[in-house]
Protein backbone atom coordinates (compact mmCIF):
# COMPACT_ATOMS: atom_id res chain seq x y z
CA UNK A 1 0.00 0.00 0.00
CA UNK A 2 1.34 3.42 -0.96
CA UNK A 3 1.50 6.18 1.66
CA UNK A 4 0.29 9.64 0.64
CA UNK A 5 1.73 11.41 3.68
CA UNK A 6 -1.72 12.86 4.38
CA UNK A 7 -3.05 12.56 7.93
CA UNK A 8 -6.59 13.55 8.97
CA UNK A 9 -8.47 13.51 12.28
CA UNK A 10 -11.84 11.85 12.67
CA UNK A 11 -14.42 14.40 13.90
CA UNK A 12 -16.96 13.86 16.67
CA UNK A 13 -19.47 12.41 14.17
CA UNK A 14 -16.92 9.93 12.79
CA UNK A 15 -16.27 11.84 9.57
CA UNK A 16 -12.97 12.17 7.73
CA UNK A 17 -12.39 14.76 5.00
CA UNK A 18 -10.76 13.45 1.84
CA UNK A 19 -8.34 16.03 0.46
CA UNK A 20 -9.20 17.56 -2.91
CA UNK A 21 -6.02 16.08 -4.43
CA UNK A 22 -7.24 12.54 -3.66
CA UNK A 23 -10.78 13.30 -4.81
CA UNK A 24 -9.43 14.61 -8.11
CA UNK A 25 -7.03 11.67 -8.55
CA UNK A 26 -9.83 9.15 -8.03
CA UNK A 27 -12.55 11.18 -9.78
CA UNK A 28 -14.66 11.42 -6.62
CA UNK A 29 -17.29 14.14 -6.80
CA UNK A 30 -19.70 15.55 -4.22
CA UNK A 31 -22.57 13.06 -3.61
CA UNK A 32 -20.59 10.12 -5.07
CA UNK A 33 -21.05 6.87 -3.19
CA UNK A 34 -18.01 5.19 -1.63
CA UNK A 35 -17.82 1.51 -0.77
CA UNK A 36 -16.04 0.63 2.47
CA UNK A 37 -13.92 -2.52 2.79
CA UNK A 38 -12.01 -3.91 5.75
CA UNK A 39 -8.83 -5.94 5.24
CA UNK A 40 -7.32 -7.07 8.57
CA UNK A 41 -6.41 -3.72 10.18
CA UNK A 42 -6.98 -1.56 7.08
CA UNK A 43 -10.08 0.41 6.11
CA UNK A 44 -10.34 0.84 2.35
CA UNK A 45 -12.60 3.32 0.54
CA UNK A 46 -13.44 2.65 -3.08
CA UNK A 47 -15.67 4.59 -5.45
CA UNK A 48 -18.83 2.52 -5.75
CA UNK A 49 -19.52 0.93 -9.13
CA UNK A 50 -23.03 -0.43 -9.60
CA UNK A 51 -22.85 -4.01 -10.84
CA UNK A 52 -26.25 -5.28 -11.95
CA UNK A 53 -27.18 -8.93 -11.43
CA UNK A 54 -27.66 -11.31 -14.35
CA UNK A 55 -31.35 -11.61 -15.25
CA UNK A 56 -30.99 -15.38 -15.78
CA UNK A 57 -28.59 -16.55 -13.04
CA UNK A 58 -28.66 -13.68 -10.54
CA UNK A 59 -24.84 -13.56 -10.66
CA UNK A 60 -23.18 -10.20 -9.94
CA UNK A 61 -19.92 -9.83 -11.84
CA UNK A 62 -17.76 -7.33 -13.65
CA UNK A 63 -18.18 -9.58 -16.71
CA UNK A 64 -21.96 -9.02 -16.84
CA UNK A 65 -23.17 -7.12 -19.87
CA UNK A 66 -26.17 -4.79 -19.81
CA UNK A 67 -28.22 -4.48 -22.99
CA UNK A 68 -30.39 -1.53 -24.13
CA UNK A 69 -33.66 -3.07 -23.00
CA UNK A 70 -32.40 -3.57 -19.42
CA UNK A 71 -31.48 -7.23 -19.90
CA UNK A 72 -28.32 -8.10 -17.93
CA UNK A 73 -26.44 -11.29 -18.77
CA UNK A 74 -23.42 -12.99 -17.26
CA UNK A 75 -21.41 -15.26 -19.56
CA UNK A 76 -23.16 -18.31 -18.02
CA UNK A 77 -26.57 -16.59 -18.29
CA UNK A 78 -25.92 -15.84 -21.96
CA UNK A 79 -25.09 -19.52 -22.60
CA UNK A 80 -28.24 -20.68 -20.80
CA UNK A 81 -30.42 -18.17 -22.64
CA UNK A 82 -28.90 -19.09 -26.04
CA UNK A 83 -29.57 -22.80 -25.36
CA UNK A 84 -33.15 -22.00 -24.32
CA UNK A 85 -33.77 -19.92 -27.46
CA UNK A 86 -32.25 -22.64 -29.66
CA UNK A 87 -34.52 -25.23 -28.02
CA UNK A 88 -37.56 -22.95 -28.41
CA UNK A 89 -36.86 -22.34 -32.11
CA UNK A 90 -36.37 -26.06 -32.71
CA UNK A 91 -39.72 -26.80 -31.04
CA UNK A 92 -41.49 -24.06 -33.00
CA UNK A 93 -39.94 -25.31 -36.24
CA UNK A 94 -41.19 -28.84 -35.53
CA UNK A 95 -44.68 -27.50 -34.76
CA UNK A 96 -44.73 -25.56 -38.05
CA UNK A 97 -43.61 -28.64 -40.02
CA UNK A 98 -46.27 -30.79 -38.33
CA UNK A 99 -48.96 -28.17 -39.01
CA UNK A 100 -47.90 -28.02 -42.68
CA UNK A 101 -48.13 -31.85 -42.95
CA UNK A 102 -51.61 -31.80 -41.46
CA UNK A 103 -52.73 -29.17 -43.98
CA UNK A 104 -51.24 -31.02 -46.96
CA UNK A 105 -51.31 -34.73 -46.08
CA UNK A 106 -50.36 -35.79 -49.65
CA UNK A 107 -47.14 -33.77 -49.86
PDB file of C-alpha atoms in Angstrom:
ATOM      1  CA  UNK A   1       0.000   0.000   0.000  1.00  0.00           C
ATOM      2  CA  UNK A   2       1.342   3.421  -0.963  1.00  0.00           C
ATOM      3  CA  UNK A   3       1.505   6.179   1.663  1.00  0.00           C
ATOM      4  CA  UNK A   4       0.288   9.638   0.645  1.00  0.00           C
ATOM      5  CA  UNK A   5       1.728  11.408   3.680  1.00  0.00           C
ATOM      6  CA  UNK A   6      -1.719  12.856   4.378  1.00  0.00           C
ATOM      7  CA  UNK A   7      -3.052  12.562   7.931  1.00  0.00           C
ATOM      8  CA  UNK A   8      -6.588  13.549   8.967  1.00  0.00           C
ATOM      9  CA  UNK A   9      -8.466  13.513  12.276  1.00  0.00           C
ATOM     10  CA  UNK A  10     -11.844  11.850  12.675  1.00  0.00           C
ATOM     11  CA  UNK A  11     -14.419  14.398  13.898  1.00  0.00           C
ATOM     12  CA  UNK A  12     -16.963  13.861  16.674  1.00  0.00           C
ATOM     13  CA  UNK A  13     -19.473  12.412  14.167  1.00  0.00           C
ATOM     14  CA  UNK A  14     -16.917   9.927  12.790  1.00  0.00           C
ATOM     15  CA  UNK A  15     -16.273  11.836   9.571  1.00  0.00           C
ATOM     16  CA  UNK A  16     -12.972  12.173   7.728  1.00  0.00           C
ATOM     17  CA  UNK A  17     -12.387  14.760   5.004  1.00  0.00           C
ATOM     18  CA  UNK A  18     -10.758  13.445   1.836  1.00  0.00           C
ATOM     19  CA  UNK A  19      -8.339  16.030   0.458  1.00  0.00           C
ATOM     20  CA  UNK A  20      -9.196  17.557  -2.909  1.00  0.00           C
ATOM     21  CA  UNK A  21      -6.015  16.075  -4.432  1.00  0.00           C
ATOM     22  CA  UNK A  22      -7.237  12.542  -3.660  1.00  0.00           C
ATOM     23  CA  UNK A  23     -10.775  13.301  -4.809  1.00  0.00           C
ATOM     24  CA  UNK A  24      -9.435  14.614  -8.114  1.00  0.00           C
ATOM     25  CA  UNK A  25      -7.034  11.671  -8.555  1.00  0.00           C
ATOM     26  CA  UNK A  26      -9.826   9.151  -8.031  1.00  0.00           C
ATOM     27  CA  UNK A  27     -12.546  11.182  -9.777  1.00  0.00           C
ATOM     28  CA  UNK A  28     -14.661  11.416  -6.617  1.00  0.00           C
ATOM     29  CA  UNK A  29     -17.289  14.135  -6.796  1.00  0.00           C
ATOM     30  CA  UNK A  30     -19.701  15.551  -4.223  1.00  0.00           C
ATOM     31  CA  UNK A  31     -22.568  13.062  -3.609  1.00  0.00           C
ATOM     32  CA  UNK A  32     -20.586  10.121  -5.074  1.00  0.00           C
ATOM     33  CA  UNK A  33     -21.046   6.868  -3.186  1.00  0.00           C
ATOM     34  CA  UNK A  34     -18.007   5.191  -1.635  1.00  0.00           C
ATOM     35  CA  UNK A  35     -17.824   1.513  -0.773  1.00  0.00           C
ATOM     36  CA  UNK A  36     -16.037   0.633   2.473  1.00  0.00           C
ATOM     37  CA  UNK A  37     -13.917  -2.519   2.793  1.00  0.00           C
ATOM     38  CA  UNK A  38     -12.007  -3.905   5.750  1.00  0.00           C
ATOM     39  CA  UNK A  39      -8.831  -5.935   5.242  1.00  0.00           C
ATOM     40  CA  UNK A  40      -7.322  -7.074   8.571  1.00  0.00           C
ATOM     41  CA  UNK A  41      -6.410  -3.724  10.184  1.00  0.00           C
ATOM     42  CA  UNK A  42      -6.979  -1.560   7.079  1.00  0.00           C
ATOM     43  CA  UNK A  43     -10.076   0.409   6.110  1.00  0.00           C
ATOM     44  CA  UNK A  44     -10.344   0.841   2.350  1.00  0.00           C
ATOM     45  CA  UNK A  45     -12.600   3.318   0.542  1.00  0.00           C
ATOM     46  CA  UNK A  46     -13.436   2.655  -3.084  1.00  0.00           C
ATOM     47  CA  UNK A  47     -15.669   4.586  -5.452  1.00  0.00           C
ATOM     48  CA  UNK A  48     -18.831   2.519  -5.752  1.00  0.00           C
ATOM     49  CA  UNK A  49     -19.522   0.930  -9.133  1.00  0.00           C
ATOM     50  CA  UNK A  50     -23.027  -0.429  -9.603  1.00  0.00           C
ATOM     51  CA  UNK A  51     -22.853  -4.012 -10.845  1.00  0.00           C
ATOM     52  CA  UNK A  52     -26.252  -5.279 -11.952  1.00  0.00           C
ATOM     53  CA  UNK A  53     -27.184  -8.927 -11.426  1.00  0.00           C
ATOM     54  CA  UNK A  54     -27.664 -11.312 -14.351  1.00  0.00           C
ATOM     55  CA  UNK A  55     -31.349 -11.612 -15.248  1.00  0.00           C
ATOM     56  CA  UNK A  56     -30.993 -15.379 -15.777  1.00  0.00           C
ATOM     57  CA  UNK A  57     -28.590 -16.555 -13.044  1.00  0.00           C
ATOM     58  CA  UNK A  58     -28.656 -13.677 -10.545  1.00  0.00           C
ATOM     59  CA  UNK A  59     -24.842 -13.560 -10.655  1.00  0.00           C
ATOM     60  CA  UNK A  60     -23.177 -10.202  -9.938  1.00  0.00           C
ATOM     61  CA  UNK A  61     -19.920  -9.834 -11.843  1.00  0.00           C
ATOM     62  CA  UNK A  62     -17.757  -7.325 -13.652  1.00  0.00           C
ATOM     63  CA  UNK A  63     -18.178  -9.578 -16.711  1.00  0.00           C
ATOM     64  CA  UNK A  64     -21.955  -9.020 -16.839  1.00  0.00           C
ATOM     65  CA  UNK A  65     -23.173  -7.120 -19.872  1.00  0.00           C
ATOM     66  CA  UNK A  66     -26.174  -4.791 -19.813  1.00  0.00           C
ATOM     67  CA  UNK A  67     -28.225  -4.476 -22.995  1.00  0.00           C
ATOM     68  CA  UNK A  68     -30.387  -1.529 -24.128  1.00  0.00           C
ATOM     69  CA  UNK A  69     -33.661  -3.072 -23.001  1.00  0.00           C
ATOM     70  CA  UNK A  70     -32.403  -3.572 -19.424  1.00  0.00           C
ATOM     71  CA  UNK A  71     -31.477  -7.232 -19.904  1.00  0.00           C
ATOM     72  CA  UNK A  72     -28.324  -8.102 -17.932  1.00  0.00           C
ATOM     73  CA  UNK A  73     -26.438 -11.291 -18.775  1.00  0.00           C
ATOM     74  CA  UNK A  74     -23.415 -12.992 -17.264  1.00  0.00           C
ATOM     75  CA  UNK A  75     -21.411 -15.263 -19.563  1.00  0.00           C
ATOM     76  CA  UNK A  76     -23.163 -18.310 -18.021  1.00  0.00           C
ATOM     77  CA  UNK A  77     -26.570 -16.589 -18.285  1.00  0.00           C
ATOM     78  CA  UNK A  78     -25.921 -15.836 -21.959  1.00  0.00           C
ATOM     79  CA  UNK A  79     -25.093 -19.517 -22.602  1.00  0.00           C
ATOM     80  CA  UNK A  80     -28.243 -20.685 -20.804  1.00  0.00           C
ATOM     81  CA  UNK A  81     -30.419 -18.167 -22.644  1.00  0.00           C
ATOM     82  CA  UNK A  82     -28.902 -19.093 -26.038  1.00  0.00           C
ATOM     83  CA  UNK A  83     -29.572 -22.796 -25.365  1.00  0.00           C
ATOM     84  CA  UNK A  84     -33.154 -21.999 -24.319  1.00  0.00           C
ATOM     85  CA  UNK A  85     -33.768 -19.918 -27.457  1.00  0.00           C
ATOM     86  CA  UNK A  86     -32.252 -22.638 -29.659  1.00  0.00           C
ATOM     87  CA  UNK A  87     -34.524 -25.228 -28.021  1.00  0.00           C
ATOM     88  CA  UNK A  88     -37.563 -22.947 -28.407  1.00  0.00           C
ATOM     89  CA  UNK A  89     -36.861 -22.336 -32.114  1.00  0.00           C
ATOM     90  CA  UNK A  90     -36.368 -26.057 -32.712  1.00  0.00           C
ATOM     91  CA  UNK A  91     -39.719 -26.801 -31.036  1.00  0.00           C
ATOM     92  CA  UNK A  92     -41.492 -24.058 -32.999  1.00  0.00           C
ATOM     93  CA  UNK A  93     -39.936 -25.310 -36.240  1.00  0.00           C
ATOM     94  CA  UNK A  94     -41.191 -28.843 -35.529  1.00  0.00           C
ATOM     95  CA  UNK A  95     -44.684 -27.502 -34.757  1.00  0.00           C
ATOM     96  CA  UNK A  96     -44.728 -25.561 -38.046  1.00  0.00           C
ATOM     97  CA  UNK A  97     -43.615 -28.644 -40.017  1.00  0.00           C
ATOM     98  CA  UNK A  98     -46.266 -30.790 -38.331  1.00  0.00           C
ATOM     99  CA  UNK A  99     -48.960 -28.171 -39.015  1.00  0.00           C
ATOM    100  CA  UNK A 100     -47.899 -28.020 -42.675  1.00  0.00           C
ATOM    101  CA  UNK A 101     -48.126 -31.848 -42.950  1.00  0.00           C
ATOM    102  CA  UNK A 102     -51.612 -31.796 -41.462  1.00  0.00           C
ATOM    103  CA  UNK A 103     -52.733 -29.166 -43.983  1.00  0.00           C
ATOM    104  CA  UNK A 104     -51.245 -31.019 -46.963  1.00  0.00           C
ATOM    105  CA  UNK A 105     -51.311 -34.730 -46.082  1.00  0.00           C
ATOM    106  CA  UNK A 106     -50.359 -35.785 -49.650  1.00  0.00           C
ATOM    107  CA  UNK A 107     -47.144 -33.770 -49.857  1.00  0.00           C
TER     108      UNK A 107
END
